[in-house]
Amino acid sequence: MSESTPITPDPNPSEALDSVAINPSEQVIATSDRNAKTRQLLGMKGASAGETSIWKIRLQLMKPITWIPLIWGVVCGAASSGNYTWTLENVLKVAACMLLAGPLMTGYTQILNDYYDREIDAINEPYRPIPSGAIPLTQVIIQIWVLLIAGISLAFVLDVWSGHEFPTITAIAIIGSFIAYIYSAPPLKLKQNGWLGSYALGASYITLPWSTGHALFGELNSTIVILTMFYSLAGLGIAIVNDFKSVEGDRQLGLNSLPVMFGITAASWICVVTIDVFQGLIAAYLVSIHENLYAAILVLLIIPQITLQDMYFLRDPVKNDVKYQASAQPFLVLGMLVTGLALGHAGV
């Protein structure tokens, strides 16, 4: 047997451990940085500046987190048509329609809003690409036009694909792009008025994608348009939630958002009452057309929203706006789908 090599103890064992152990504070900082970069990419509050990739900056401008409700609205519209079937062609149609509603038209809307809100964002969200100087204004304008033209072109393709005699989806895309412009741009700048701006935003998130999805598989009628515009009054409440994050900048620049007009507490109550009452009235309508099961499910989905409003939003709407939206909005959007299925089942 050969002699074993003697083991010499390390005279500084703590330093040896430090060389392999992860400093807890550094780990927390690294996690925080990752979270901030993720928020930055998705276009959420609480992000950080410093991104250098031009494509990530362009994506950040489009705020991907805001695409989700509109993509979901397309699904609700397909359900309310009562004609959707699971075929490859229909899946491709829905996917193309989601591309239209989310990345293209919502992306266009978000960049347009950031362009005209660059002075407000310099106060509220200085890490955003435009106020931070991460992207030149000329490139922002080019991206706005590219998304707008691509969106209207895809809408026309969907009209042809669906065999529409009148280009319904193209008309909806043009109306939506016009609403987005007057919402953000002077001289009208609807967002300067808390009521008009919030309703325009709510209708854009509910009526427009829902009508588009319905038109893709069925004939869009006045009943669907009126019902979704009524449902958009619940969306008005969701739009008000978004105003709390920019209340300081709105005050300084004289924008009359509801939190500025009525104060934080009163605006938070207006917000939650609007969300709950109009969903409840939609449930009452479903009862009136004998869709009682769907109405009951919708009511059950309203209850956790009320609970989360009390837990988070009403206690501190400025601090808890994102937390409330993340926890409560899934119940609201599920309620939209339940309503869509009910309308499709009833043949409205």
XYZ file of C-alpha atoms in Angstrom:
348
model
C 0.000 0.000 0.000
C 1.165 3.498 -0.758
C 1.217 6.128 1.904
C -1.730 8.496 1.907
C -1.098 12.189 1.373
C -1.509 14.095 4.637
C -4.308 16.651 4.783
C -3.270 20.107 5.924
C -6.022 22.076 7.680
C -6.881 25.466 6.167
C -5.697 28.167 8.575
C -8.577 30.480 7.502
C -11.661 28.258 7.231
C -14.110 31.188 7.305
C -12.467 32.762 4.248
C -12.638 29.436 2.425
C -16.351 29.188 3.158
C -16.898 32.779 2.004
C -15.332 31.923 -1.333
C -18.064 29.358 -2.106
C -21.021 30.644 -0.102
C -23.430 33.131 -1.662
C -23.726 36.331 0.295
C -27.429 36.584 1.228
C -27.523 40.319 0.596
C -25.978 39.862 -2.854
C -28.521 37.141 -3.620
C -31.381 39.477 -2.652
C -29.935 42.257 -4.823
C -29.546 39.873 -7.774
C -33.142 38.670 -7.388
C -34.346 42.267 -7.107
C -32.447 43.190 -10.287
C -33.993 40.268 -12.168
C -37.472 41.265 -11.005
C -36.885 44.865 -12.042
C -35.678 43.789 -15.490
C -38.711 41.529 -15.912
C -41.026 44.379 -14.923
C -39.169 46.638 -17.309
C -39.613 44.226 -20.220
C -43.313 43.680 -19.510
C -43.993 47.398 -19.060
C -44.966 47.198 -15.393
C -44.596 49.689 -12.561
C -41.471 49.332 -10.442
C -39.070 48.670 -13.304
C -35.486 49.875 -13.680
C -33.638 51.682 -16.435
C -30.483 50.458 -18.131
C -31.677 48.147 -20.922
C -29.482 48.496 -24.018
C -30.956 45.965 -26.473
C -33.023 47.966 -28.956
C -35.449 45.058 -29.488
C -36.075 44.671 -25.768
C -36.625 48.430 -25.566
C -39.146 48.253 -28.425
C -40.926 45.394 -26.670
C -40.945 47.323 -23.400
C -42.612 50.261 -25.188
C -45.417 47.919 -26.301
C -46.096 46.857 -22.658
C -46.786 43.120 -23.193
C -48.524 42.855 -19.803
C -51.382 44.952 -21.242
C -52.004 42.591 -24.161
C -53.565 39.888 -22.014
C -57.062 41.388 -21.456
C -57.488 42.150 -25.158
C -56.315 38.700 -26.238
C -58.815 37.292 -23.739
C -61.515 39.585 -25.157
C -61.070 37.900 -28.544
C -61.716 34.524 -26.879
C -64.882 35.893 -25.235
C -66.098 37.213 -28.586
C -65.498 33.870 -30.283
C -67.491 32.226 -27.466
C -70.397 34.696 -27.752
C -70.690 34.036 -31.496
C -71.840 30.506 -30.698
C -70.137 29.299 -33.890
C -66.623 28.498 -32.794
C -65.505 24.908 -33.348
C -62.115 23.364 -32.673
C -60.707 23.084 -36.182
C -57.175 23.959 -37.304
C -58.459 26.829 -39.442
C -60.413 28.340 -36.542
C -57.447 28.048 -34.190
C -55.273 29.855 -36.755
C -57.953 32.540 -37.147
C -58.091 33.106 -33.397
C -54.281 33.203 -33.180
C -54.146 35.835 -35.945
C -56.901 37.822 -34.235
C -54.989 37.682 -30.931
C -51.913 38.996 -32.755
C -54.063 41.845 -34.067
C -55.622 42.722 -30.692
C -52.505 42.280 -28.558
C -49.053 43.007 -30.013
C -50.221 45.118 -32.960
C -53.153 47.311 -31.891
C -52.461 47.357 -28.137
C -48.757 47.796 -28.834
C -49.580 50.752 -31.098
C -51.839 52.243 -28.417
C -49.266 51.900 -25.637
C -46.422 53.461 -27.625
C -48.673 56.305 -28.787
C -49.652 56.932 -25.167
C -46.017 56.868 -24.017
C -45.071 59.295 -26.783
C -47.642 61.880 -25.703
C -47.115 61.160 -21.983
C -43.345 61.529 -21.994
C -43.450 64.595 -19.702
C -45.721 62.809 -17.187
C -43.605 59.654 -17.345
C -40.499 61.730 -16.604
C -42.136 62.365 -13.203
C -43.949 59.079 -12.528
C -41.888 56.469 -14.398
C -38.530 57.969 -15.425
C -37.194 54.489 -16.231
C -39.540 54.213 -19.236
C -37.671 54.087 -22.585
C -38.678 57.551 -23.837
C -38.039 59.723 -20.749
C -34.855 57.773 -19.952
C -33.538 58.492 -23.457
C -33.096 54.803 -24.270
C -34.676 55.253 -27.720
C -34.816 58.323 -30.017
C -38.227 59.865 -30.703
C -37.857 59.314 -34.458
C -37.606 55.545 -33.893
C -40.641 55.686 -31.600
C -42.684 57.371 -34.331
C -41.575 54.785 -36.904
C -42.610 51.946 -34.578
C -46.041 53.556 -34.079
C -46.651 53.682 -37.824
C -45.348 50.143 -38.450
C -47.692 48.663 -35.827
C -50.682 50.701 -37.043
C -50.247 49.754 -40.700
C -49.563 46.106 -39.848
C -52.652 46.006 -37.591
C -55.072 47.450 -40.144
C -53.587 45.218 -42.878
C -54.045 42.093 -40.741
C -57.611 43.178 -39.921
C -58.378 43.351 -43.644
C -56.842 39.885 -44.163
C -59.117 38.514 -41.412
C -62.152 40.084 -43.105
C -61.254 38.400 -46.391
C -60.522 35.108 -44.601
C -63.934 35.223 -42.904
C -65.747 36.110 -46.145
C -67.146 39.425 -44.901
C -68.943 41.540 -47.477
C -68.384 44.574 -45.266
C -64.888 44.770 -43.694
C -66.174 44.694 -40.106
C -62.880 43.813 -38.455
C -61.022 46.481 -40.443
C -63.616 49.052 -39.359
C -63.184 48.025 -35.703
C -59.389 48.342 -36.036
C -59.700 51.833 -37.540
C -62.174 52.926 -34.848
C -59.897 51.521 -32.152
C -56.824 53.286 -33.546
C -58.774 56.569 -33.690
C -59.939 56.184 -30.067
C -56.339 55.463 -29.049
C -55.213 58.658 -30.761
C -57.813 60.968 -29.234
C -57.272 59.316 -25.838
C -53.591 60.246 -25.801
C -53.070 63.156 -28.178
C -54.053 66.809 -27.972
C -56.277 68.668 -28.512
C -58.934 66.190 -27.292
C -56.684 64.015 -25.078
C -59.594 62.162 -23.465
C -57.407 60.994 -20.593
C -57.451 64.566 -19.288
C -61.064 63.888 -18.280
C -61.294 61.126 -15.674
C -64.707 59.847 -16.781
C -64.282 59.997 -20.563
C -60.722 58.733 -20.484
C -61.442 55.822 -18.164
C -64.488 54.731 -20.161
C -62.608 54.991 -23.472
C -59.915 52.763 -21.986
C -62.457 50.312 -20.565
C -64.303 50.064 -23.894
C -61.023 49.531 -25.734
C -60.211 46.615 -23.418
C -63.627 44.956 -23.608
C -65.899 46.108 -26.469
C -63.340 46.282 -29.283
C -61.614 42.869 -28.907
C -64.896 41.156 -27.973
C -66.635 42.572 -31.066
C -63.670 41.536 -33.207
C -63.736 37.948 -31.942
C -67.514 37.774 -32.398
C -67.302 39.150 -35.953
C -64.612 36.605 -36.802
C -67.044 33.683 -36.381
C -70.507 35.240 -36.432
C -72.459 38.291 -37.449
C -71.797 41.241 -35.193
C -75.106 42.726 -34.038
C -76.245 45.714 -32.013
C -77.122 43.572 -28.969
C -73.536 42.340 -28.609
C -72.132 45.834 -29.119
C -74.483 47.383 -26.532
C -73.907 44.609 -23.986
C -70.121 44.836 -24.299
C -70.262 48.634 -24.052
C -72.299 48.172 -20.873
C -69.762 45.617 -19.614
C -67.104 48.238 -20.363
C -68.459 50.255 -17.448
C -66.914 47.549 -15.257
C -63.785 48.044 -17.354
C -63.989 51.738 -16.473
C -63.308 50.711 -12.887
C -60.248 48.729 -13.982
C -59.038 51.751 -15.944
C -59.328 53.889 -12.798
C -56.995 51.458 -11.000
C -54.300 52.389 -13.529
C -54.632 56.083 -12.620
C -53.402 55.676 -9.046
C -49.816 54.971 -10.117
C -49.565 58.340 -11.912
C -51.541 60.546 -9.541
C -48.550 62.720 -8.598
C -47.607 63.493 -12.192
C -51.268 64.062 -13.119
C -51.590 66.629 -10.329
C -48.468 68.488 -11.398
C -49.498 68.631 -15.055
C -53.187 69.365 -14.452
C -54.688 66.093 -15.729
C -58.094 65.444 -14.172
C -57.929 61.714 -13.507
C -60.491 60.517 -10.977
C -57.948 60.192 -8.122
C -56.990 63.822 -8.766
C -60.626 64.995 -9.062
C -62.068 63.167 -6.065
C -59.063 62.233 -3.947
C -57.519 58.819 -3.356
C -60.191 57.429 -0.992
C -63.273 58.536 -2.934
C -61.770 57.440 -6.263
C -60.952 53.999 -4.865
C -64.593 53.550 -3.826
C -65.858 54.758 -7.221
C -63.504 52.228 -8.778
C -64.641 49.156 -6.825
C -68.354 50.018 -6.903
C -68.189 50.420 -10.688
C -66.406 47.093 -11.114
C -68.836 45.174 -8.909
C -72.189 46.778 -9.750
C -71.942 46.497 -13.525
C -70.810 42.877 -13.370
C -73.827 42.259 -11.126
C -76.127 43.904 -13.670
C -74.686 41.692 -16.410
C -75.512 38.685 -14.206
C -79.078 40.018 -13.877
C -79.304 40.247 -17.673
C -78.206 36.609 -17.984
C -81.047 35.659 -15.616
C -83.457 37.623 -17.821
C -82.491 35.515 -20.859
C -82.821 32.314 -18.773
C -79.092 31.587 -18.523
C -79.363 31.072 -14.762
C -76.390 28.745 -14.332
C -74.035 31.149 -16.072
C -75.468 34.023 -14.018
C -74.800 32.115 -10.790
C -71.208 31.368 -11.833
C -70.678 35.058 -12.648
C -71.944 36.074 -9.198
C -69.597 33.562 -7.580
C -66.715 35.145 -9.496
C -67.659 38.627 -8.249
C -67.413 37.588 -4.567
C -63.604 37.036 -4.479
C -63.149 40.358 -6.279
C -65.028 42.109 -3.465
C -62.908 40.255 -0.889
C -59.640 41.268 -2.581
C -60.818 44.855 -2.902
C -61.241 44.956 0.877
C -57.944 43.160 1.543
C -55.750 45.218 -0.755
C -57.155 48.000 -2.852
C -59.372 49.965 -0.471
C -56.721 49.911 2.256
C -53.994 51.489 0.108
C -54.816 51.877 -3.605
C -51.520 53.606 -4.446
C -49.352 50.905 -2.857
C -51.513 47.872 -3.685
C -52.797 48.672 -7.189
C -50.597 46.083 -8.940
C -51.156 43.459 -6.237
C -54.923 43.973 -6.479
C -54.956 43.729 -10.263
C -52.850 40.574 -10.249
C -55.099 38.850 -7.702
C -58.564 40.107 -8.697
C -58.498 40.506 -12.467
C -58.380 36.753 -13.185
C -61.869 36.516 -11.656
C -63.107 39.442 -13.760
C -61.799 38.006 -17.029
C -63.188 34.552 -16.189
C -66.528 36.282 -15.675
C -66.215 37.778 -19.154
C -65.731 34.311 -20.631
C -68.708 32.962 -18.674
C -70.801 35.799 -20.098
C -69.550 35.089 -23.615
C -70.434 31.405 -23.302
C -73.880 32.343 -21.979
C -74.562 34.676 -24.895
C -73.382 32.052 -27.373
C -75.561 29.416 -25.710
C -78.578 31.729 -25.794
C -77.974 32.661 -29.438
C -77.963 36.396 -28.720
